XYZ file of C-alpha atoms in Angstrom:
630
model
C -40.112 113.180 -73.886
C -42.178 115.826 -75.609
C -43.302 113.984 -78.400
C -41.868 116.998 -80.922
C -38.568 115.159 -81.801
C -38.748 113.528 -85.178
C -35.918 111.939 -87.048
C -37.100 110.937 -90.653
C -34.643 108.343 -92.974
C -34.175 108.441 -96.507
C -31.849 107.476 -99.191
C -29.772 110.370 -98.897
C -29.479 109.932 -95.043
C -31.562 111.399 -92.031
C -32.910 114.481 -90.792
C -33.872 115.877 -87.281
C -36.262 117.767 -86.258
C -36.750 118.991 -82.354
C -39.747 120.842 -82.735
C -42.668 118.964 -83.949
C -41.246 120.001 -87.756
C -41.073 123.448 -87.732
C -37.594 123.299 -88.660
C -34.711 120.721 -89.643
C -31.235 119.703 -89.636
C -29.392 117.390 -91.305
C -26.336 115.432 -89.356
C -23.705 116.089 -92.063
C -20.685 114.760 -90.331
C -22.352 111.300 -90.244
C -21.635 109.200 -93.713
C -25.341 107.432 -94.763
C -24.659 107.281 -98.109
C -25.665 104.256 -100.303
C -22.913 102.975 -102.447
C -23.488 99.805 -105.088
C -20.313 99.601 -106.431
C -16.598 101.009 -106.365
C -14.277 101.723 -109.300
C -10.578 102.856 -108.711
C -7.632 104.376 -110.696
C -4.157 104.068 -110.079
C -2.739 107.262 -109.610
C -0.683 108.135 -107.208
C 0.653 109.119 -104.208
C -2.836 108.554 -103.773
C -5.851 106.900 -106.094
C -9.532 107.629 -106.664
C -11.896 106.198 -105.824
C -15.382 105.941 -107.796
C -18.509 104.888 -106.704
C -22.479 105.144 -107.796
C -24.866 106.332 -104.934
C -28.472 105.706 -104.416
C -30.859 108.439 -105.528
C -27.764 110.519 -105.423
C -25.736 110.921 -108.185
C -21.908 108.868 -108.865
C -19.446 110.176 -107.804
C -15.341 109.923 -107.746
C -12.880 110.754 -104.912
C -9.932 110.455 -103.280
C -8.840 107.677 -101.218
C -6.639 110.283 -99.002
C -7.580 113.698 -98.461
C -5.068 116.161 -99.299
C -4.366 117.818 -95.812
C -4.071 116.260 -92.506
C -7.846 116.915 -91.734
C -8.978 113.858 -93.795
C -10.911 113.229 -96.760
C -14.039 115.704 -96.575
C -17.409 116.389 -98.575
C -15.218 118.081 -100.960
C -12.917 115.914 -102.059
C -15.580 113.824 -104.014
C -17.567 115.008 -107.126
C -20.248 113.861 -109.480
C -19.217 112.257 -112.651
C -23.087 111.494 -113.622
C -26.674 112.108 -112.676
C -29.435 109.800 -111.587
C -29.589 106.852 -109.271
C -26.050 105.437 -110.228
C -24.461 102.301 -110.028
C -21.486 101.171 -111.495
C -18.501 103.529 -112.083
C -15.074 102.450 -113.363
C -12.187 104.480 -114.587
C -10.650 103.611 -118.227
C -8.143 101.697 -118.301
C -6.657 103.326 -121.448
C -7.323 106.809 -120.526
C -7.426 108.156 -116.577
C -9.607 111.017 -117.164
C -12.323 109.336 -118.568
C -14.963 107.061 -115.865
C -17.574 104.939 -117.036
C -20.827 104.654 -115.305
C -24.425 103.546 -115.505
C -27.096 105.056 -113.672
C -30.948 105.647 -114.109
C -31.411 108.833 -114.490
C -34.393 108.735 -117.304
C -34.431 105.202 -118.002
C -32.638 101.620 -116.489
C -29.402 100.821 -118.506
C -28.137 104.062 -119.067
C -23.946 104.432 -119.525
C -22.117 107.510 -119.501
C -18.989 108.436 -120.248
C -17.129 111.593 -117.933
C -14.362 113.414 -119.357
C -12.548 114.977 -116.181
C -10.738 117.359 -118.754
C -14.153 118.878 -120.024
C -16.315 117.792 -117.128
C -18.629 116.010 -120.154
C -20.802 113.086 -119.097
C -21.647 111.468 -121.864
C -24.872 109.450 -122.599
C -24.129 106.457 -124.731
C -26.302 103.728 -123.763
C -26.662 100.836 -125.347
C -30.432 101.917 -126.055
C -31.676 105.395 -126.526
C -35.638 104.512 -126.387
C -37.180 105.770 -122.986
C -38.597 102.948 -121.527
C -42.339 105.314 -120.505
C -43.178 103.365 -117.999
C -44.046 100.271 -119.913
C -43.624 96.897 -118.142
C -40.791 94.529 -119.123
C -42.661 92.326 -121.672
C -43.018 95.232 -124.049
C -39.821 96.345 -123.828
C -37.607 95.214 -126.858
C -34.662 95.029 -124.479
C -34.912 94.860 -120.210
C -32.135 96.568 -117.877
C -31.739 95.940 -114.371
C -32.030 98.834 -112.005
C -28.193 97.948 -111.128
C -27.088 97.997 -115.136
C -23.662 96.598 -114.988
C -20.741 97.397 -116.611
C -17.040 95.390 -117.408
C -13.960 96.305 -119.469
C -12.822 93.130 -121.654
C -9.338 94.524 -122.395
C -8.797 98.359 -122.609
C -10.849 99.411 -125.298
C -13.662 96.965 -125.025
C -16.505 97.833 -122.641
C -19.870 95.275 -121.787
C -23.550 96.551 -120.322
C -25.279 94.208 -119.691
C -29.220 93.780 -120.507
C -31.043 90.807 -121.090
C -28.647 90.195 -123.315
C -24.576 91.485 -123.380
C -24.045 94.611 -125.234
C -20.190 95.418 -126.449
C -19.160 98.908 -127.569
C -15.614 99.057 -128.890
C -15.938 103.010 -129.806
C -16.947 104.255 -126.665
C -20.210 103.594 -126.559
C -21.002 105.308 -130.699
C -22.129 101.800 -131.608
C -23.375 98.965 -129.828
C -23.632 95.416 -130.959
C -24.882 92.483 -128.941
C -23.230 89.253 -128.389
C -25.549 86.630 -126.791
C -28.799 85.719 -126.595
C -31.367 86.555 -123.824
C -29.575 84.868 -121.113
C -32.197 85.328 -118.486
C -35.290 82.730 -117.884
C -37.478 85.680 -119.812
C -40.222 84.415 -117.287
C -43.154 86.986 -119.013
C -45.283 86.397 -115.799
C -42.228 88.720 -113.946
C -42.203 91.291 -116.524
C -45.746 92.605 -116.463
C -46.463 96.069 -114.371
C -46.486 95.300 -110.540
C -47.808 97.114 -107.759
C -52.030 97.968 -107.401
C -54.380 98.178 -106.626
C -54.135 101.981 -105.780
C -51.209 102.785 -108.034
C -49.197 101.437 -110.069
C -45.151 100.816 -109.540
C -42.766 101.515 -112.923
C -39.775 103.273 -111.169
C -37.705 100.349 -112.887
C -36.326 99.190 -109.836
C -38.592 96.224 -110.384
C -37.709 95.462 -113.764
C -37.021 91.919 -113.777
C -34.924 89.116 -115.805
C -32.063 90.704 -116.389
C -27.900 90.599 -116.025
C -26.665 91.991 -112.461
C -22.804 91.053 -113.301
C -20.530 90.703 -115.708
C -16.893 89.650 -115.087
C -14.888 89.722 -118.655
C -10.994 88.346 -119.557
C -9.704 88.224 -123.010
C -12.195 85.756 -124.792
C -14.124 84.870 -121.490
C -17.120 86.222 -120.396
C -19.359 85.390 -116.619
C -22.602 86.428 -116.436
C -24.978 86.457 -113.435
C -29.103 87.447 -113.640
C -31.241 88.332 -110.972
C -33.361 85.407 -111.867
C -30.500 82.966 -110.413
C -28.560 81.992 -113.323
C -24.598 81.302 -114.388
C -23.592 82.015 -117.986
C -20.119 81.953 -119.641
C -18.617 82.155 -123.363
C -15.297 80.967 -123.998
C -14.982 82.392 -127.003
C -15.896 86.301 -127.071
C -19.712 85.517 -126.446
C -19.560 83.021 -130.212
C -21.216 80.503 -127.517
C -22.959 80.595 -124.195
C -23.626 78.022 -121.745
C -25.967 77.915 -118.337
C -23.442 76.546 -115.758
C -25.704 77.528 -113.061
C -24.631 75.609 -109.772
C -27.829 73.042 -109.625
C -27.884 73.996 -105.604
C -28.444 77.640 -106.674
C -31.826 78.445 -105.970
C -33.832 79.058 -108.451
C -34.968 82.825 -108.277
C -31.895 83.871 -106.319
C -30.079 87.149 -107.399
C -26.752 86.287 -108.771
C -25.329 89.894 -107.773
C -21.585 88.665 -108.244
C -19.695 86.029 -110.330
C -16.335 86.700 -109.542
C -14.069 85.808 -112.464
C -10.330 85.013 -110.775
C -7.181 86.227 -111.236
C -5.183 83.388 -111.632
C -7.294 81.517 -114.018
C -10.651 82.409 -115.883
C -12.308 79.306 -115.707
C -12.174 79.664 -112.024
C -14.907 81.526 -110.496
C -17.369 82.400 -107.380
C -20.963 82.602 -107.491
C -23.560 84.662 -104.898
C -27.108 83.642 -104.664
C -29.185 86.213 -102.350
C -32.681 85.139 -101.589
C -33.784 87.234 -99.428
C -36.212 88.707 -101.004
C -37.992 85.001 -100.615
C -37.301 84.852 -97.390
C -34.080 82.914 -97.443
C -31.410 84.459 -95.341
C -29.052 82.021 -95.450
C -25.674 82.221 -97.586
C -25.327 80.847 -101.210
C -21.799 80.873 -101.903
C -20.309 78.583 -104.819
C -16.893 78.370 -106.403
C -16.266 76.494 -109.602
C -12.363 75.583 -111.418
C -13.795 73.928 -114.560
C -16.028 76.953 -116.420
C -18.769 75.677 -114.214
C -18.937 72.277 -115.019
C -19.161 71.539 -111.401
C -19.850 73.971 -108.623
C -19.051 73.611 -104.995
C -20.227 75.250 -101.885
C -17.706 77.530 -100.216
C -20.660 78.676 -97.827
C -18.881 77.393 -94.873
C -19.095 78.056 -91.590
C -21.185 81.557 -92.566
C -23.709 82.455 -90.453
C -26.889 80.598 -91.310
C -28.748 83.820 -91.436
C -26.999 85.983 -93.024
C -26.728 86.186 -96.563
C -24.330 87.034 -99.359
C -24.069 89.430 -101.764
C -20.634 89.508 -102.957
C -17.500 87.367 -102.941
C -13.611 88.339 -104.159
C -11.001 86.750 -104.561
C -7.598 88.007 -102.980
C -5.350 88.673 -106.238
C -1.944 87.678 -103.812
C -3.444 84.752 -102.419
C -5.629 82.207 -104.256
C -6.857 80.939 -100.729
C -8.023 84.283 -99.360
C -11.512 85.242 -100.013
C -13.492 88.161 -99.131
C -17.212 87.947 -98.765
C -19.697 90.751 -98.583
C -22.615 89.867 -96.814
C -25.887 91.818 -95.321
C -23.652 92.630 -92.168
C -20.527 93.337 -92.364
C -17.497 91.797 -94.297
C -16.115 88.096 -93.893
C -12.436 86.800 -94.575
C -11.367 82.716 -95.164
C -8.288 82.032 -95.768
C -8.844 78.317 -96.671
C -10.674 78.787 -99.900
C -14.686 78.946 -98.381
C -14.168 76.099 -95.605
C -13.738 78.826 -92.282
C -15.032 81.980 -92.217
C -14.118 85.122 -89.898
C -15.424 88.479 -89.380
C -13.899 91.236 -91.021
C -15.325 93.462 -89.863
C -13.083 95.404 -87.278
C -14.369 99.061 -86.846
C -17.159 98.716 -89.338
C -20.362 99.086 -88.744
C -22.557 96.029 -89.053
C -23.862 96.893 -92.376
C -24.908 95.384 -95.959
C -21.753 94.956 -97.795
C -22.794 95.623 -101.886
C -19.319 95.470 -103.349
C -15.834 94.774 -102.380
C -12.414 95.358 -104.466
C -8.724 95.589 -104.195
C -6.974 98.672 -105.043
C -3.590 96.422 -106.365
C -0.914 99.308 -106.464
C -1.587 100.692 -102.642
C -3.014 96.779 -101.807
C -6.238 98.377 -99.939
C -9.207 96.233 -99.364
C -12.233 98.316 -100.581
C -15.675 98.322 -99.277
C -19.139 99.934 -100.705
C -21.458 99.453 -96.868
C -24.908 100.568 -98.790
C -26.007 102.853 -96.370
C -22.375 104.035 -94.588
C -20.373 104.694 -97.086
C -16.965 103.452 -98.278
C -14.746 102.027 -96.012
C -10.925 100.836 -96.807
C -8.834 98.913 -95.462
C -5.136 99.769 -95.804
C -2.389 97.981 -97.007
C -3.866 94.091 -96.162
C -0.493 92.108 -96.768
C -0.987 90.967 -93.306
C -3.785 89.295 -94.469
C -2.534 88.003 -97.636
C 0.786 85.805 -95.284
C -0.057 82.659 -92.898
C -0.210 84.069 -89.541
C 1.484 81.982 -86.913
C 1.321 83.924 -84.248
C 4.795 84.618 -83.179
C 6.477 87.400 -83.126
C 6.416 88.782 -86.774
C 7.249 91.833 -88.526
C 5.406 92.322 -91.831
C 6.476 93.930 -95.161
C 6.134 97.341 -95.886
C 4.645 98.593 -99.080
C 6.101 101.649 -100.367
C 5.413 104.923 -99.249
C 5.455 108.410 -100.875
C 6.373 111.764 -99.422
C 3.416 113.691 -100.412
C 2.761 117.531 -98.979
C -0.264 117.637 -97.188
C -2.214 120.939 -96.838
C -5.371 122.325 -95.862
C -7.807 123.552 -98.183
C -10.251 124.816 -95.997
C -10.292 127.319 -92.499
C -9.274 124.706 -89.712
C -7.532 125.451 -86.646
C -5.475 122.579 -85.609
C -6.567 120.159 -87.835
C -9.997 120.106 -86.675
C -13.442 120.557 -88.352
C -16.525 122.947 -86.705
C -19.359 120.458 -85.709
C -21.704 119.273 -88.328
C -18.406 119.069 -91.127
C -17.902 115.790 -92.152
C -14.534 113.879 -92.617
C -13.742 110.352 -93.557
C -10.190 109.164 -92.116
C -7.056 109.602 -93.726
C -4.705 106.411 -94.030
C -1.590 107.216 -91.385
C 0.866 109.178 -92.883
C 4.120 107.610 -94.490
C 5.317 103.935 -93.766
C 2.688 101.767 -92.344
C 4.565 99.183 -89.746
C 2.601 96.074 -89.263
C 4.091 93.460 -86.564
C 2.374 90.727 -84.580
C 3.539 90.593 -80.645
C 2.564 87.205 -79.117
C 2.313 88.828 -76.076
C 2.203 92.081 -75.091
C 5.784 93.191 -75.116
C 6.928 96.781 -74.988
C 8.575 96.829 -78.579
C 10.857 99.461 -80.248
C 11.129 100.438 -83.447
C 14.357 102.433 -85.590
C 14.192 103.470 -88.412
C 18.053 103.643 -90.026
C 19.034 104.996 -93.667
C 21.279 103.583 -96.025
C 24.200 103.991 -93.898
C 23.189 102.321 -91.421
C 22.134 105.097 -88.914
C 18.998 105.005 -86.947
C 17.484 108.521 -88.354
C 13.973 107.720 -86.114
C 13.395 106.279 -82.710
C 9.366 105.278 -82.438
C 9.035 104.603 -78.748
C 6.318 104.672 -75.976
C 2.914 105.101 -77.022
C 3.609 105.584 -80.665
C 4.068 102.312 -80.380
C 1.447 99.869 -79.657
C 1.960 97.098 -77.489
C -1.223 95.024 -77.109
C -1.001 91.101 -78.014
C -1.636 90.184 -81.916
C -1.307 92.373 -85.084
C -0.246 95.974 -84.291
C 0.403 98.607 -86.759
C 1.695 102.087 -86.499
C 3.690 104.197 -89.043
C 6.748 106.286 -89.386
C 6.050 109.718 -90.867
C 9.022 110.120 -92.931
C 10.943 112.316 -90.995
C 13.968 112.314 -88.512
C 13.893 112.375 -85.101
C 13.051 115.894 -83.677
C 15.399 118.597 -82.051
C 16.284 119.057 -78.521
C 12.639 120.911 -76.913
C 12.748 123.562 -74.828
C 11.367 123.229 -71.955
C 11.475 126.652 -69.839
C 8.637 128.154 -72.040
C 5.104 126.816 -73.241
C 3.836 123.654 -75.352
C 3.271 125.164 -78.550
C 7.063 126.711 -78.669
C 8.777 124.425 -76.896
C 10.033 123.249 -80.660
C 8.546 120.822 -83.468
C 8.164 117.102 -82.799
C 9.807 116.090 -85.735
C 12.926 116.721 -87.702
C 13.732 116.535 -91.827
C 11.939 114.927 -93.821
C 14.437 111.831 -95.424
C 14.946 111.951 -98.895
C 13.793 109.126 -101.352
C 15.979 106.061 -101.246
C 15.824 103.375 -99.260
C 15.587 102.477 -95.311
C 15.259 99.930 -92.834
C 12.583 99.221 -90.248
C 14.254 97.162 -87.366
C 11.556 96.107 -84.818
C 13.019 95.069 -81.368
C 10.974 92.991 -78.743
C 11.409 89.942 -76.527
C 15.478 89.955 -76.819
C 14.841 89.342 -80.664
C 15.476 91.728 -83.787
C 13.620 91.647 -86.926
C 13.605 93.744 -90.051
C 12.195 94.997 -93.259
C 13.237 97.212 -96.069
C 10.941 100.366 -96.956
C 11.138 102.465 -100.314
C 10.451 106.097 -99.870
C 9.387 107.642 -102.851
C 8.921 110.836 -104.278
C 5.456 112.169 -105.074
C 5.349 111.886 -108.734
C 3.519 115.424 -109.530
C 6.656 116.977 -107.542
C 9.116 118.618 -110.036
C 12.187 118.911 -107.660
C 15.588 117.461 -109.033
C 17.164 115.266 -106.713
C 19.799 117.643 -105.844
C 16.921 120.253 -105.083
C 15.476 117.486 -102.671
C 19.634 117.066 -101.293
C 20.012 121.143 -100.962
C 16.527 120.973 -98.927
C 17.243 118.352 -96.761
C 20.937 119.862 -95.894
C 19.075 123.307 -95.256
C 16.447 122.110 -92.737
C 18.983 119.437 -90.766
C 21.155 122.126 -90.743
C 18.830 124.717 -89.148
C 17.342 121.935 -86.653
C 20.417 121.228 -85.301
C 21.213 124.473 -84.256
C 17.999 124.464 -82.720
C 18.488 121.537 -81.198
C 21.308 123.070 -79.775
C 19.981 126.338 -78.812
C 17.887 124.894 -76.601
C 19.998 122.722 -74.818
C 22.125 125.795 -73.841
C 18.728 126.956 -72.991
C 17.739 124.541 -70.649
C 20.658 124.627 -69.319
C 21.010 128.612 -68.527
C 17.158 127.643 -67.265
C 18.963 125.063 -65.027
C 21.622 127.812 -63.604
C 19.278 130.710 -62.980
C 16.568 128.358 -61.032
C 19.653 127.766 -58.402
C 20.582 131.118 -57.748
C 23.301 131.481 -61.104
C 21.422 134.673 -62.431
C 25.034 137.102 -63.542
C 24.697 139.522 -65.763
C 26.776 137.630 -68.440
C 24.108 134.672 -68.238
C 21.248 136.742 -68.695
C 22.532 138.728 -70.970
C 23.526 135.668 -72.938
C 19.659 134.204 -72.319
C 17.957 137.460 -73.718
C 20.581 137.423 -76.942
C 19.146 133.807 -77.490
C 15.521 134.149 -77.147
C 13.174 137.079 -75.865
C 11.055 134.031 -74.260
C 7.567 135.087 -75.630
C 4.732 133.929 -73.298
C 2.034 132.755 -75.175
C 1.569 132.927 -79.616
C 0.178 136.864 -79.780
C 3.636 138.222 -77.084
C 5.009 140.540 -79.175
C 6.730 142.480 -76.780
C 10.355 142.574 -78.017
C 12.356 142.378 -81.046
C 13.296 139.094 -82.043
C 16.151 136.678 -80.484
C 17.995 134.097 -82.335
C 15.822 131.597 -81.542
C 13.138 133.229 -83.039
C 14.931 134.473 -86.077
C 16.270 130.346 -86.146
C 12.290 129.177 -85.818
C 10.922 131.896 -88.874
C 13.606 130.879 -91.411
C 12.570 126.704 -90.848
C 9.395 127.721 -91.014
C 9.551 129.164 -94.500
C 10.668 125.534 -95.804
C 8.721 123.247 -93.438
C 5.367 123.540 -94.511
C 6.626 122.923 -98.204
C 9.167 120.978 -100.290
C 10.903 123.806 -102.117
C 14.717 124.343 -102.284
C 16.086 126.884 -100.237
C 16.065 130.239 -102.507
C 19.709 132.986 -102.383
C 17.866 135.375 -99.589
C 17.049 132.180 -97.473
C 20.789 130.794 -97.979
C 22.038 134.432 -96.930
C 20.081 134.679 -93.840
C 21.205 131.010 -92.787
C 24.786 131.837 -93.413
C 24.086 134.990 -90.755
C 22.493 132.478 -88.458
C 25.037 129.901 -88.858
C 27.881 132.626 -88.023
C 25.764 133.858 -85.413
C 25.416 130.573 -83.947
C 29.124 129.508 -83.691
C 29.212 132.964 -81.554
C 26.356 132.432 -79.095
C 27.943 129.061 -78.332
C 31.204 130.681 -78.010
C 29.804 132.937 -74.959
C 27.610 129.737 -73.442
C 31.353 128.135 -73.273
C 32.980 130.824 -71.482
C 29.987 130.926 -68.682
C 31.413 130.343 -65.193
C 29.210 128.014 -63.117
């Protein structure tokens, strides 16, 4: 209302000021940051994920966060400098990511070694462009430089022309001809008539994609044109869609998995004032093109298309708000949306071993969308319980001062995927569903009821976090030692979800895997698990004779003998910091799970011994309970 509140945006996000600029703040725990593209690994339990940021570096980071808190500012690190772009691991070697970027010059690669924390330069061309406009320039790089792998030792840039390094990046040698429209009249310097412009953003007639598989190549310019070589780049022909228009930027030719000489062609035109989506998908090497455009909104346009690798009918499209799905090959189109904000939508992949749908939102950040198998199956709208992809146990810890899993203001954290075995299911009306979880065996080890299970009409999806059901709580004292929620943690193998609702049963089969980096035999995982459901069920039963001594004394039962038996079992602290008397078995019960709980260790000789004590000491206290007269 004062006039002194100014908010100022930038590539690298926004800043506040409330005092007419005498000082500022920056709103870290918003995400503004302006991804082009996103690379991935496969490692696991969880992947990386890398990504090149406007005026701001690339960068590479996990796709889960390793505590509970969620992925935060520093998970992710820089792999290269400049304005980057592209950024995709090796295929032949995980600790090495590829990226381009322009830091000095457009077209620059680099090559990060995560072992040495070396980035590389090894573009194709080592001559600083100075400013110079396009038509003196022996070769021309787009601001967005892009990059491809053509088998795992074979890496493309593309120019004007395609560059191919088989020696990471030592030597270059180019395999086509200019395959732009090398229109001179759009390479001279632009801007005037008080300065001139040279950043090299506008450098233009030049390759925005390249999409390489064995001997075939795609290849989409930003002066709207479709190349492709059959044979290794030998020969190239212009298979531009004729309803392509002419100038459009072909940001994405989307080479599919099923067969190379299918692909999917974007046109965006904006920048001519043409909002509305070019779309095109071709199954003869582009011979002939047709429009997948669909039922798109008329004005909004494209600027990336993938195909689902699971299901040839499924295609994603990134356009300049938000993400769109059709599952009938470019004919319908539906919002994708969901949570998303309604943002432009550079790049989208598939993460194949987890099955995530990727997102780069150019000015929000990455978004994914977990586990999309639901997406990939006909949905009929009955009752439905979907498959459930594997799931690790992985520990998850806190690298940073928290206090109950939450951040101070102004700390940033992107959301964690659920914990453990994502459970999809469809409900064709709201029902109030139930969900077990049984072993091997055949016993139910985890009830999921109430409000950990959703219950609202259409998909639903909650997950099972690996562990058994919890111990009996106590309920005589407060929240936070009333007992934990849960119980063990299972052991790898192999269990079954069984989803009940409507009078009907369905169910699926779920893998529970080890995290790989763990060393622990599988009899140190058995001697673990024994420990712990050993320990919580003496718990469990401690405070059932708990309650029910609780029970006795509130109606008047308050002999010596029960009391006496009460104080031996807990000295019922009053709040965390009541230190007031020497430990009870309960308490003694609570440290020694508490040593193994927040890890995955075996159970060590001194933690055996002191078990054994409790264990004998156990059989006694329940002896006493027994001989209590009502």
């Amino acid at each position: 209302a004062d006039g002194k509140r100014i908010a100022v945006g930038s590539d690298e996000g926004l800043v506040i000021s409330d005092d007419g600029g005498a000082r500022w703040r920056q709103p870290y725990a918003l995400p503004f940051s302006q991804p082009y593209h996103i690379g991935f690994d496969n490692a696991l339990p969880n992947y990386h994920v890398c990504i090149g940021l406007q005026d701001n570096n690339t960068w590479c980071g996990l796709s889960n966060g390793p505590s509970g808190i969620g992925v935060l500012n520093r998970d992710w690190w820089t792999v290269a400098p400049g304005d980057g772009m592209w950024a995709l691991y090796d295929p032949a070697d995980p600790n090495l990511v590829w990226s381009t970027s322009t830091n000095n010059d457009t077209g620059q690669v680099y090559l990060f070694d995560e072992r040495t924390q070396s980035a590389n330069e090894i573009s194709p061309v080592a001559r600083s462009n100075g400013g110079e406009p396009g038509l003196n320039l022996i070769h021309r790089f787009n601001w967005d430089t892009p990059i491809a792998f053509d088998g795992p030792s074979t890496v493309l840039a593309g120019g004007e022309a395609v560059f191919r390094t088989t020696d990471r990046g030592q030597h270059w040698t180019i395999i086509s001809p200019d395959l732009t429209r090398n229109d001179r009249t759009h390479q001279t310097i632009p801007g005037g008539p008080i300065d001139e412009d040279m950043s090299g953003a506008e450098m233009s007639d030049t390759i925005l994609d390249l999409e390489a598989s064995g001997s075939v190549i795609w290849v989409g310019t930003d002066d709207g044109l479709v190349q492709v070589t059959r044979d290794a780049g030998g020969h190239w022909s212009n298979v531009t869609p004729h309803a392509m228009p002419q100038w459009a930027r072909v940001s994405t030719v989307d080479m599919s998995p099923y067969d190379p000489g299918t692909a999917f062609a974007v046109g965006d035109n904006h920048m001519l004032g043409d909002d509305s989506p070019h779309l095109f998908a071709t199954r003869n090497y582009g011979v002939t093109w047709t429009s997948i455009a669909g039922d798109l909104p008329s004005n909004v346009f494209v600027r990336t298309v993938r195909q689902d690798p699971r299901n040839e009918n499924l295609l994603y499209a990134g356009t300049q708000r938000g993400v769109f799905a059709s599952w009938d090959y470019g004919r319908h189109w539906q919002s994708l949306r969901l949570n998303m904000p309604a943002t432009a939508i550079y790049d989208i992949q598939v993460q194949p071993a987890q099955n995530d749908l990727l997102v780069a939102s150019h000015g929000r950040g990455v978004w994914v969308l977990d586990d999309i198998a639901v997406l990939q199956r006909p949905q009929s709208g009955r009752l439905a319980l979907w498959p459930v992809r594997p799931a690790y146990r992985w520990l998850r810890f806190s690298p940073v001062n928290s206090f109950d899993g939450r951040l101070p203001s102004n700390q940033f954290a992107g959301e964690n995927a659920a914990y453990g075995a994502l459970i999809t299911y469809t409900l064709s009306r709201a029902w109030q569903p139930a969900i077990d979880v049984l072993d091997a065996q055949g016993r139910v080890v985890k009830h999921l009821r109430g409000k950990s299970v959703p219950q609202k009409s259409g998909l639903n999806r909650t997950a099972w976090n690996l562990t058994e059901d919890g111990p009996i709580k106590w309920t005589g004292t407060f929240a936070d030692n009333q007992g934990p929620a849960d119980g063990a943690e299972v052991l790898p193998g192999t269990y079954t979800i069984r989803l009940r609702a409507a009078g009907k049963e369905l169910a699926q089969n779920v893998q529970v895997l080890a995290d790989p980096r763990d060393t622990l035999t599988a009899a140190q995982m058995q001697a673990r698990y024994t420990f712990l459901r050993a320990l919580l069920g003496d718990l469990s039963g401690t405070d059932a004779m708990l309650n029910a001594i609780d029970r006795r004394t509130s109606h008047g039962n308050r002999s010596y003998a029960v009391l006496q038996l009460r104080r031996k079992l807990t000295y019922d602290p009053r709040n965390t910091e009541d230190l007031s008397g020497p430990a009870g078995y309960r308490e003694r019960l609570l440290d020694l799970i508490g040593r193994l709980s927040g890890n995955y260790q075996a159970p060590t000789q001194p933690q055996l011994n002191e078990a054994a004590v409790l264990e004998n000491l156990y059989a006694q206290l329940f002896d006493e309970y027994k001989a209590l007269k009502d």
